[in-house]
Structure formats: C-alpha cells, structure tokens
C-alpha cells in the first residue's frame, strides 16, 4: 500500500446550518452521514486496501495511483451532488516513511487546498457557487435559485435542487436495517422524535413563548489524541482505523442510551438530533430537558475508554424561544462550547482528573448578538459606579461544579415567591450593592419584617456569611487580583485579569437560572 487519500468535508456546520428550516437541516445532516457510509462501503468497488471513514474525514490507502484518483473523483462527486465541499489530498509513501510522516504530508496538502494554494483543476469537484437571482430564490436556503414548479407538495416548489433533495431524504423516514444504516439513521430508528420546533417546544399546550434548548457538544483534545495515536504506531494506520471506528460506536451507544434515560420511550419525543457526525454533535430539545441530558452525557462519557486517557467534552447550551432562527442558536451554542473548551485547556489539559466543561446562556435579548457579548452587557453594569470592581461570571463550569450548582439550587431559591425571585435575579444581574438593597429593602419591608416567611433565603444568607470572609458582599463571592493580573495569592507571574481589582462572581444568578429550568421540568 503506497498511495494515501485523505478527504475532509469542509465547513460541515456552515453547510448543514445554512438555513433555519429544520427539515432541510435534518436532511443535510442525513446526507453527510450517508456520504460517510458511501465512502466506507465503496472500499471493494474502488479497490482500496484500507478505508477509515468517520467524523467528516475519510482516509483510504491504495496500491496504485489510478485507483486512488478514481476514488477521489467518485467520493468528491458524491459530496458535490448533495452540496458538500470536500478538500482532498493524495500522497505517496516513500522510503519507509512512517504513518506520522504520511499523515503530516496529507495534512499539509489539505491545508494548501483550504488556502486555495493548489492547481485550479484540483477544485473541480466543489459544489457550484450559488447563482444570485433575486426573483427566483429558494425559500429554504435563501441562496440558490429555486426549481421550476414540479407540481409536487406546495412548499417544495419553492426549493432549489439541493434543498429539495434534503427535504425528500428527511421525509422518506426510512428505517434501514442495523449494519447498513448510519448512526444518525439508527438514532431515528430507535427513537420517535417530534417533527417540528413547535412540537419540540410544546407550543400546543398553549405557551406561545415556549423555549427550546440547543445543545452542542464537542470532544476535548481530539486533534492531539489522533496525533498521538498515529505518532505512536506505524502499522499502516490500523490502530487509527480501530480508534475512529470504536469512537463512533461508543458515542452512538452513549447518546442512544442518554436519550432513552432522559426522554424515555414514547411517541414524538420533544427532541431532535441536528448533527451527529463523529465527535461533532448538536441536539435541539424542550428547554427543561437539557440539564438532565447534559448530566447524563457527562456521566456516560466517564465510562468511554478510547486509548487509555479520560474522554471529556465541551458543551454549549443556548435556551431561547422556539421561533428564533435555529441556525443562529446553533452558532451561539457552538461559541459557548468553544468557550468551555478553553477552560478545559486552561485548567486541566489532558490531566488525570480532566472533566467535561459546560457553558450556557438563557436568551433574554431580542437581537441575535453573540452570547458572550450579551453576557458582558448583562454583567458589567455596576462597574461604572465603582471603577475598582468587576463582575465576572463563573461560567463555564466543570461537570462536577455544575452538578453541585444544580443540586443546591432548590434549597437556595425554593421558598421565594416567583415575583420576589425575579426581583432578586435582576438585582443579582445588576451587582452586589443592588443585591444587598433588594434583600434589605424589598424582602424585609414588603413582608413587615417577617423574616421567617422566607426562611430558605435567610438561611442561605446566614450560611453565606459564616462561610465567607468579613466584608464580602452578600450572595457574591469575590476574588482579588494582584499587580500581575493573576488571582491574589496564586503566586503566578502573569494572569488574564485586570490588575489590582475585585472580581465579583455571579454563581447565584447561574444557580437561579438552573432552578427555574429544573422547576419547569418537574412541573410537567
Ligand atoms: Zn435551497
């Protein structure tokens, strides 16, 4: 085996989520999964002596150059047919080059492809750029020209060829036999998911503003893991093939099991898998399900053993009304997952006690700004009155921090009436002084100083005071930074913070958000 081909589906997120129409998204996701399976199954036909196909990538080995080139053409044309762009690389193993050296050459070629640095003819298999035709634009993607009416279902008349294919694929609802199906199809076979976002959000029960949660999950440190595996062995990518295959199988078992545990078995589950490609996973579900779902997946990941090291993920969750554009919500959740993964790298990269990490955002704005920007606006209001103090969020949380926060939320906020809780939440968003004022003036005055009426919150305040140092604002934990911009007492030579300031952390607002969402869940 001397010739190696690497295929890389580019911009999977961008392609799948180019539209906010759920049906087209699901169809595109199925197409990607089927393309992956098509490549794997074409091993015999193409004469490949090696084939690994998972997570948007295909690695194939051939004995001669012609077969390798024919495979590239066939696989790229198949992807082009369903609107996916594939970068490809072909290289020859020379003079006992190791797997690692071959892999590096392939990576360089893929990089050149993406940078537009290869021969013009190498780009022949990319999907055509959409033609701009303002009068006849597809109502699904808003990009390509729509087809002429074919007398079919009314909304399909307005679709372009690509979107039409995707809708048809999703509507076929075929329950393929295990073994010939993609993992995504097997999820469809094992669970009966609700058809549209209204059904997922539960609008039919009368709540127009019913919200959904978009959950995006991405395994930590995968690039390095692959590098380690290929660098550690030179066995014609056999170990790598076993690794990527078992990764797919383990993740399928994990998510299939988590869905069964959290949603049970019934018709029209309030959930849909949006993307299920290798370690790239996105789900939409009714808002009250995401906490148990995320906890279940975090728990399950601990039992996944791939190559010895622990497997963890970065998760991002956005909670928003169901009629917000779903593809924008996925973007935002993706950004939060990225934010969570940075914490993973910062605190525990590859460490023994590595944990999954999570960031979430409850959407309260009407504009579709980035969740991280919105958070800055939400949490930086008291800075103007006190230049020396900054509010900081504790998000992202590690899996165990998140668990603790969920567990304590009820005890903390449980016996406050809903209106008081909203008032306190707003005060907490505003800052430590506003919080103290609210506790002293609103809670006390309104109820004629009857402290015992809300004994939960007063108990919490009391507990807080005994645990914290004197001078800490109530319900806010604070940390000081030193002149190096590191946390005081850390001894670090530099840090990411402003120097010599007080950071006020907002874990109480986070805890209250979790309380609300858990309440909605138990009220069902
Ligand atoms: Zn379209």
Short mmCIF file of N, CA, C and O and ligand atoms in Angstrom, two decimals, residues 18 24 137-146 158-164, ligand 1:
data_model
loop_
_atom_site.label_atom_id
_atom_site.label_comp_id
_atom_site.label_asym_id
_atom_site.label_seq_id
_atom_site.Cartn_x
_atom_site.Cartn_y
_atom_site.Cartn_z
N UNK A 18 -26.97 26.17 6.97
CA UNK A 18 -27.07 27.33 6.08
C UNK A 18 -28.49 27.88 6.09
O UNK A 18 -28.74 29.01 5.69
N UNK A 24 -34.76 20.91 6.37
CA UNK A 24 -33.60 20.94 5.46
C UNK A 24 -32.32 20.65 6.24
O UNK A 24 -31.43 19.95 5.75
N UNK A 137 -35.42 33.00 -5.79
CA UNK A 137 -34.54 32.46 -4.77
C UNK A 137 -35.26 31.36 -3.98
O UNK A 137 -36.46 31.43 -3.76
N UNK A 138 -34.52 30.33 -3.62
CA UNK A 138 -35.07 29.22 -2.84
C UNK A 138 -35.51 29.73 -1.47
O UNK A 138 -34.77 30.42 -0.79
N UNK A 139 -36.74 29.39 -1.06
CA UNK A 139 -37.22 29.91 0.22
C UNK A 139 -36.62 29.17 1.40
O UNK A 139 -36.83 29.55 2.54
N UNK A 140 -35.88 28.09 1.14
CA UNK A 140 -35.32 27.32 2.25
C UNK A 140 -33.92 27.78 2.62
O UNK A 140 -33.61 28.01 3.77
N UNK A 141 -33.04 27.90 1.61
CA UNK A 141 -31.67 28.30 1.93
C UNK A 141 -31.46 29.79 1.67
O UNK A 141 -30.53 30.38 2.20
N UNK A 142 -32.32 30.39 0.84
CA UNK A 142 -32.15 31.81 0.53
C UNK A 142 -30.88 32.09 -0.24
O UNK A 142 -30.40 33.22 -0.27
N UNK A 143 -30.30 31.06 -0.85
CA UNK A 143 -29.02 31.22 -1.53
C UNK A 143 -29.09 30.82 -2.99
O UNK A 143 -28.61 31.52 -3.87
N UNK A 144 -29.64 29.63 -3.23
CA UNK A 144 -29.61 29.10 -4.59
C UNK A 144 -30.92 29.41 -5.32
O UNK A 144 -31.94 29.72 -4.70
N UNK A 145 -30.87 29.28 -6.64
CA UNK A 145 -32.06 29.51 -7.44
C UNK A 145 -33.02 28.33 -7.28
O UNK A 145 -32.61 27.19 -7.28
N UNK A 146 -34.30 28.65 -7.14
CA UNK A 146 -35.24 27.55 -6.92
C UNK A 146 -35.61 26.87 -8.22
O UNK A 146 -35.46 27.45 -9.31
N UNK A 158 -40.85 25.74 -4.12
CA UNK A 158 -40.02 26.92 -3.94
C UNK A 158 -38.61 26.55 -3.51
O UNK A 158 -37.83 27.40 -3.15
N UNK A 159 -38.29 25.27 -3.52
CA UNK A 159 -36.96 24.84 -3.09
C UNK A 159 -36.01 24.74 -4.27
O UNK A 159 -36.42 24.52 -5.40
N UNK A 160 -34.71 24.89 -3.99
CA UNK A 160 -33.70 24.64 -5.00
C UNK A 160 -33.46 23.12 -5.05
O UNK A 160 -33.97 22.38 -4.22
N UNK A 161 -32.65 22.68 -6.01
CA UNK A 161 -32.42 21.24 -6.16
C UNK A 161 -31.84 20.64 -4.88
O UNK A 161 -32.25 19.56 -4.45
N UNK A 162 -30.88 21.35 -4.28
CA UNK A 162 -30.20 20.82 -3.09
C UNK A 162 -31.17 20.69 -1.92
O UNK A 162 -31.28 19.63 -1.29
N UNK A 163 -31.91 21.77 -1.63
CA UNK A 163 -32.85 21.73 -0.50
C UNK A 163 -33.94 20.69 -0.74
O UNK A 163 -34.37 20.01 0.18
N UNK A 164 -34.38 20.58 -1.99
CA UNK A 164 -35.43 19.62 -2.31
C UNK A 164 -34.97 18.20 -1.98
O UNK A 164 -35.71 17.42 -1.36
ZN1 LIG B 1 -32.26 25.92 -1.25
#
